[in-house]
Coordinates of C-alpha atoms in Angstrom, one line a residue:
M1 CA 0.0 0.0 0.0
K2 CA 1.2 3.5 -0.9
L3 CA -0.1 6.4 1.2
C4 CA 0.3 10.0 -0.1
V5 CA -0.1 12.9 2.3
S6 CA 0.7 16.6 2.4
S7 CA 3.3 17.9 4.9
Q8 CA 2.2 21.5 4.4
W9 CA 6.0 22.2 4.2
N10 CA 6.3 21.3 7.9
D11 CA 9.7 19.7 8.5
G12 CA 8.7 18.5 11.9
C13 CA 6.1 16.0 10.7
L14 CA 8.3 14.2 8.2
E15 CA 9.8 11.6 10.6
T16 CA 6.4 10.8 12.0
Y17 CA 4.9 10.4 8.5
A18 CA 7.7 8.2 7.4
G19 CA 7.2 6.0 10.5
L20 CA 3.5 5.6 9.8
G21 CA 4.3 4.3 6.3
A22 CA 3.8 7.4 4.0
S23 CA 5.4 6.8 0.7
E24 CA 4.9 10.2 -0.9
I25 CA 4.7 13.8 0.4
Y26 CA 3.0 16.5 -1.7
C27 CA 2.9 20.3 -1.5
S28 CA 3.0 23.4 -3.7
L29 CA 4.3 26.9 -3.3
Q30 CA 1.7 29.5 -2.6
M31 CA 2.0 31.1 -6.1
G32 CA 3.4 30.0 -9.4
A33 CA 3.0 30.2 -13.2
V34 CA 0.5 27.3 -13.2
G35 CA -1.1 27.4 -9.7
S36 CA -3.0 24.7 -7.9
A37 CA -6.5 23.8 -6.9
R38 CA -6.3 25.2 -3.3
P39 CA -6.7 28.9 -2.4
A40 CA -3.5 30.8 -2.0
V41 CA -4.7 32.4 1.2
C42 CA -4.8 29.0 2.9
L43 CA -1.5 27.6 1.6
P44 CA 1.6 27.8 3.8
E45 CA 4.6 29.4 2.0
S46 CA 8.1 28.0 2.4
G47 CA 10.1 29.9 -0.1
I48 CA 12.3 28.2 -2.7
D49 CA 15.2 27.5 -0.4
G50 CA 12.9 26.1 2.3
A51 CA 11.1 23.9 -0.3
R52 CA 14.4 22.6 -1.6
E53 CA 15.6 21.7 1.9
H54 CA 12.2 20.2 2.8
I55 CA 12.3 17.9 -0.3
R56 CA 15.9 16.9 0.6
K57 CA 14.6 15.8 4.0
V58 CA 11.7 13.9 2.4
H59 CA 14.2 11.9 0.3
G60 CA 16.4 11.3 3.3
L61 CA 13.5 9.5 5.0
G62 CA 12.9 7.3 2.0
M63 CA 9.8 9.0 0.7
E64 CA 9.1 10.6 -2.7
F65 CA 7.9 14.2 -3.3
N66 CA 5.1 15.2 -5.6
Y67 CA 4.6 18.9 -6.6
I68 CA 1.0 20.0 -7.2
A69 CA 0.5 22.2 -10.2
N70 CA -3.1 21.2 -11.1
A71 CA -4.9 24.4 -12.0
L72 CA -7.5 23.8 -14.7
C73 CA -7.1 27.0 -16.7
L74 CA -4.3 29.3 -17.6
G75 CA -6.3 31.8 -19.6
N76 CA -4.6 30.8 -22.8
M77 CA -1.3 32.3 -21.6
E78 CA 0.3 28.9 -22.3
Y79 CA 0.0 29.5 -26.1
S80 CA 1.9 32.9 -26.0
S81 CA 5.6 33.0 -26.4
G82 CA 6.0 34.8 -23.0
G83 CA 3.7 32.3 -21.4
R84 CA 5.6 29.4 -22.7
E85 CA 8.8 30.8 -21.4
Q86 CA 7.2 31.2 -17.9
L87 CA 6.1 27.5 -18.0
D88 CA 9.6 26.3 -19.0
D89 CA 11.1 28.3 -16.1
Y90 CA 8.4 27.0 -13.8
F91 CA 8.9 23.3 -14.5
R92 CA 12.6 23.8 -14.5
L93 CA 12.2 25.2 -11.0
I94 CA 10.1 22.2 -9.9
A95 CA 12.7 19.8 -11.2
G96 CA 15.5 21.8 -9.6
L97 CA 13.8 21.6 -6.2
G98 CA 14.2 17.9 -6.4
A99 CA 10.6 16.9 -7.0
D100 CA 10.1 13.3 -8.2
S101 CA 6.8 14.0 -9.8
V102 CA 4.3 16.7 -10.7
T103 CA 0.5 16.6 -10.5
L104 CA -1.2 18.2 -13.5
A105 CA -4.8 18.6 -14.9
I106 CA -4.1 20.2 -18.3
P107 CA -3.3 17.8 -21.1
Y108 CA -1.1 20.4 -22.9
L109 CA 1.1 20.7 -19.8
I110 CA 1.3 16.9 -19.5
E111 CA 2.7 16.7 -23.0
L112 CA 5.1 19.6 -22.3
V113 CA 6.5 18.0 -19.2
K114 CA 6.8 14.5 -20.7
K115 CA 8.7 16.0 -23.7
D116 CA 10.9 18.6 -22.1
F117 CA 11.3 17.3 -18.5
P118 CA 11.5 13.5 -18.9
L119 CA 12.9 12.9 -15.4
L120 CA 9.7 14.3 -13.8
K121 CA 7.0 11.6 -13.4
V122 CA 3.5 12.9 -14.1
K123 CA 0.4 12.3 -12.1
V124 CA -3.0 13.2 -13.5
S125 CA -5.0 15.1 -10.9
E126 CA -8.4 14.0 -9.6
I127 CA -9.9 17.2 -10.9
A128 CA -9.2 16.1 -14.5
N129 CA -12.3 13.9 -14.0
V130 CA -10.8 10.5 -15.1
G131 CA -13.7 8.1 -14.4
T132 CA -13.9 5.9 -17.5
L133 CA -11.5 3.5 -19.3
Q134 CA -11.8 5.6 -22.4
R135 CA -10.5 8.8 -20.7
A136 CA -7.8 6.9 -18.7
G137 CA -6.6 5.4 -22.0
Y138 CA -6.0 8.8 -23.5
Y139 CA -3.8 9.7 -20.6
E140 CA -2.0 6.4 -20.7
R141 CA -1.0 7.1 -24.3
M142 CA 0.3 10.5 -23.2
G143 CA 2.8 8.6 -21.1
V144 CA 1.6 9.5 -17.6
D145 CA 2.8 7.5 -14.6
V146 CA -0.1 7.8 -12.2
I147 CA -3.8 8.6 -12.6
T148 CA -5.8 9.8 -9.7
L149 CA -9.3 8.7 -10.5
E150 CA -12.3 11.1 -10.0
I151 CA -13.8 10.7 -6.6
C152 CA -17.3 10.1 -7.8
Q153 CA -16.1 6.7 -9.0
N154 CA -14.7 5.6 -5.6
R155 CA -17.5 3.1 -5.0
N156 CA -18.1 2.0 -8.6
F157 CA -16.2 -1.2 -8.4
K158 CA -17.3 -2.3 -11.9
V159 CA -15.7 0.8 -13.4
L160 CA -12.6 0.6 -11.2
E161 CA -12.0 -3.0 -12.0
S162 CA -12.4 -2.3 -15.7
I163 CA -9.9 0.5 -15.7
R164 CA -7.4 -1.4 -13.7
R165 CA -7.7 -4.6 -15.8
R166 CA -7.4 -2.9 -19.2
L167 CA -4.8 -0.2 -18.4
S168 CA -1.1 -1.1 -18.5
P169 CA 0.4 -2.2 -15.2
R170 CA 3.0 0.6 -15.8
V171 CA 0.3 3.2 -15.0
E172 CA -0.6 3.3 -11.3
L173 CA -4.1 4.2 -10.2
E174 CA -4.7 6.4 -7.1
L175 CA -7.8 7.1 -5.1
V176 CA -8.5 10.1 -2.8
V177 CA -9.8 8.4 0.5
N178 CA -11.1 11.2 2.7
A179 CA -13.1 13.5 0.4
A180 CA -16.5 14.6 1.8
C181 CA -17.5 16.5 -1.3
L182 CA -21.1 16.3 -2.4
F183 CA -21.6 13.3 -4.6
Q184 CA -21.7 14.5 -8.3
C185 CA -21.1 18.0 -6.8
P186 CA -22.4 20.8 -9.2
Y187 CA -19.6 23.1 -7.8
H188 CA -16.7 20.7 -8.4
D189 CA -15.3 22.0 -11.6
Y190 CA -16.1 25.6 -11.0
H191 CA -14.6 25.5 -7.5
N192 CA -11.3 24.0 -8.7
N193 CA -11.2 26.5 -11.5
I194 CA -11.6 29.6 -9.4
V195 CA -9.2 28.5 -6.7
G196 CA -6.6 27.6 -9.4
H197 CA -6.6 31.2 -10.5
T198 CA -5.9 32.4 -6.9
T199 CA -2.5 30.7 -7.0
Q200 CA -1.3 32.0 -10.4
A201 CA 1.4 34.6 -10.0
G202 CA 0.3 36.6 -13.0
H203 CA -3.4 36.8 -12.3
P204 CA -4.7 40.4 -12.0
L205 CA -6.6 39.7 -8.7
K206 CA -3.4 38.5 -7.0
G207 CA -5.0 35.7 -5.1
Y208 CA -8.2 37.4 -4.1
Y209 CA -11.5 35.5 -4.3
M210 CA -14.7 34.6 -2.4
D211 CA -15.4 31.0 -1.8
Y212 CA -19.0 30.9 -3.1
C213 CA -18.7 27.1 -3.6
M214 CA -17.8 26.4 0.0
M215 CA -20.6 28.6 1.3
R216 CA -23.0 26.5 -0.7
C217 CA -21.7 22.9 -0.2
V218 CA -21.1 22.9 3.5
P219 CA -24.7 24.0 4.5
E220 CA -26.1 21.5 2.0
K221 CA -24.4 18.7 3.8
L222 CA -25.5 19.9 7.3
E223 CA -29.1 20.5 6.2
R224 CA -29.3 17.1 4.4
P225 CA -27.0 14.7 6.3
E226 CA -27.6 11.9 3.8
E227 CA -25.3 13.8 1.6
I228 CA -22.5 13.1 4.1
I229 CA -23.1 9.4 3.7
K230 CA -23.3 9.7 -0.1
A231 CA -20.0 11.6 -0.2
P232 CA -17.2 9.5 -1.9
W233 CA -15.0 8.7 1.2
I234 CA -13.4 5.3 1.7
R235 CA -13.2 3.9 5.2
P236 CA -9.8 2.8 6.4
E237 CA -11.1 -0.7 7.0
D238 CA -12.2 -1.0 3.4
L239 CA -8.9 -0.3 1.7
V240 CA -8.4 -4.1 1.4
H241 CA -11.3 -4.3 -1.1
Y242 CA -9.5 -1.9 -3.4
E243 CA -6.2 -3.7 -3.1
G244 CA -8.1 -6.8 -4.1
I245 CA -8.8 -5.3 -7.5
G246 CA -5.2 -4.0 -8.0
I247 CA -5.5 -0.4 -6.6
D248 CA -3.1 0.1 -3.8
R249 CA -2.2 3.8 -4.0
F250 CA -4.3 6.1 -1.7
K251 CA -4.1 9.9 -1.3
I252 CA -5.1 11.8 1.9
S253 CA -6.5 15.2 1.1
N254 CA -5.0 17.6 3.7
R255 CA -3.2 20.4 1.9
V256 CA -5.2 23.1 3.8
G257 CA -6.6 23.0 7.3
P258 CA -5.1 22.0 10.7
A259 CA -1.9 20.1 10.6
S260 CA -3.5 17.5 12.8
V261 CA -5.7 16.4 9.9
G262 CA -2.8 14.7 8.0
L263 CA -1.5 13.0 11.1
N264 CA -5.0 11.7 12.2
C265 CA -5.7 10.4 8.7
L266 CA -2.3 8.8 8.3
K267 CA -2.7 7.0 11.6
A268 CA -6.2 5.8 10.6
Y269 CA -5.4 4.6 7.1
S270 CA -2.1 3.0 7.9
G271 CA -3.7 1.3 10.9
R272 CA -6.9 0.6 8.9
H273 CA -9.1 1.7 11.7
A274 CA -11.2 4.8 12.7
D275 CA -13.8 5.4 15.4
N276 CA -15.3 8.7 14.3
L277 CA -15.2 8.7 10.5
A278 CA -16.1 12.4 10.3
D279 CA -12.8 13.3 11.9
L280 CA -11.0 12.2 8.7
L281 CA -13.2 13.9 6.2
T282 CA -12.5 17.2 4.4
P283 CA -14.2 19.6 4.2
L284 CA -16.8 18.6 6.8
S285 CA -16.4 18.3 10.5
L286 CA -12.9 19.7 10.7
E287 CA -12.5 23.1 12.2
I288 CA -11.0 25.2 9.4
E289 CA -8.3 27.3 11.1
E290 CA -8.0 31.0 10.3
P291 CA -5.1 31.3 7.9
P292 CA -2.1 32.9 9.5
K293 CA -1.2 36.4 8.3
T294 CA 2.0 34.9 6.9
C295 CA -0.2 33.4 4.1
R296 CA -1.6 36.9 3.2
P297 CA -0.6 37.4 -0.5
P298 CA 1.3 40.6 -1.3
G299 CA -1.1 43.5 -2.3
F300 CA -4.0 42.3 -0.2
S301 CA -5.6 45.1 1.8
E302 CA -6.7 44.4 5.4
H303 CA -10.3 44.6 4.3
E304 CA -9.8 42.1 1.5
W305 CA -7.9 39.7 3.8
R306 CA -10.7 39.8 6.4
Q307 CA -13.3 39.1 3.7
V308 CA -11.5 36.0 2.5
V309 CA -10.6 34.7 6.0
S310 CA -14.2 35.1 7.2
I311 CA -15.3 32.3 4.8
W312 CA -12.5 30.0 5.9
A313 CA -12.5 30.4 9.7
I314 CA -15.5 28.0 10.1
P315 CA -16.2 26.5 13.5
S316 CA -16.5 22.8 13.6
P317 CA -20.1 21.5 13.4
A318 CA -18.9 18.5 15.5
V319 CA -20.4 15.8 13.3
F320 CA -20.0 12.3 14.6
I321 CA -20.2 9.2 12.4
D322 CA -19.9 5.9 14.3
N323 CA -17.6 4.0 12.0
R324 CA -18.5 0.7 13.6
L325 CA -22.0 1.1 12.3
L326 CA -20.6 1.2 8.8
D327 CA -19.1 -2.3 8.9
G328 CA -20.3 -4.0 5.8
F329 CA -21.4 -0.8 4.2
I330 CA -19.1 -1.4 1.2
D331 CA -20.7 -4.8 0.3
H332 CA -23.6 -3.1 -1.5
F333 CA -21.2 -1.4 -3.9
K334 CA -18.9 -4.4 -4.4
Q335 CA -22.0 -6.3 -5.6
N336 CA -22.3 -3.5 -8.3
R337 CA -25.8 -2.7 -7.1
C338 CA -25.3 1.1 -7.2
Y339 CA -25.7 3.1 -10.4
G340 CA -25.0 6.5 -8.9
Q341 CA -28.6 7.6 -9.2
C342 CA -29.2 8.4 -5.5
G343 CA -32.9 9.2 -4.7
D344 CA -34.2 7.2 -7.7
D345 CA -35.6 4.4 -5.5

């Protein structure tokens, strides 16, 4: 089993993560030419020298490092001569930091990296919505090394088995285990798109945004708690069922939020046991800490900073999900009795 978790650039957690069996650490700088699908105001900044030293420590503990550059849209800058130069410099920087792989969501960038930076392995991001054998096959032919499958397929064993059986063993498949996103979320693509722009160094708003999507999805789950159960999480106890069909790479989503999230999740998934399942899920019952002022992007006024922070400093709703009551929950899905049409019967 391979467990992937974010360190949030925290050197102090690395030995513990390695001891709990993490195989890959992932992070991104707050801003960059491509950006990533998390808001800049919530991402810790390490600086280039700090990032390089952090990655050196990751390797020293026997783990690999994955750099996240999975923004969905570059506003067509990638097709200008100046934009292409920026991208070349950006991926040269990532390679120079010592990253083993890079997570991408734009096919053009995948082709660019595979051609010009062959030593960097490429992972397809979950937000690229790879959920069919057909789409996975396109990425396989691009030469990618890992595909993170879309979360709404996490319980569709018929699809997962098909993709794993027909794809080359060279291409690893990865699943995000602790997502509490709405099933078939209407905000999924838009949300990832707008937060990707917040981390792009050349964007005119310089990281500013309002998280309309978060303001809509969290109340939906609390007002209709069945949405929490429909969310595409995977219980730590159920990893064995995925390993049984040849998927043994699992990603913990914890790039923002309290540092304790990554540790709690890593303990649960490496130990294959949890008591309160809600403690592992993001974003749901975790108290979202107010971002420190060190995350405040340059050029933000105090008023703009307070506006953005007010959306993120969410008190925990203290949801409790007795994980023992979910023993056997996965059997319904393993029997391929779910067609993803919740509410139809």
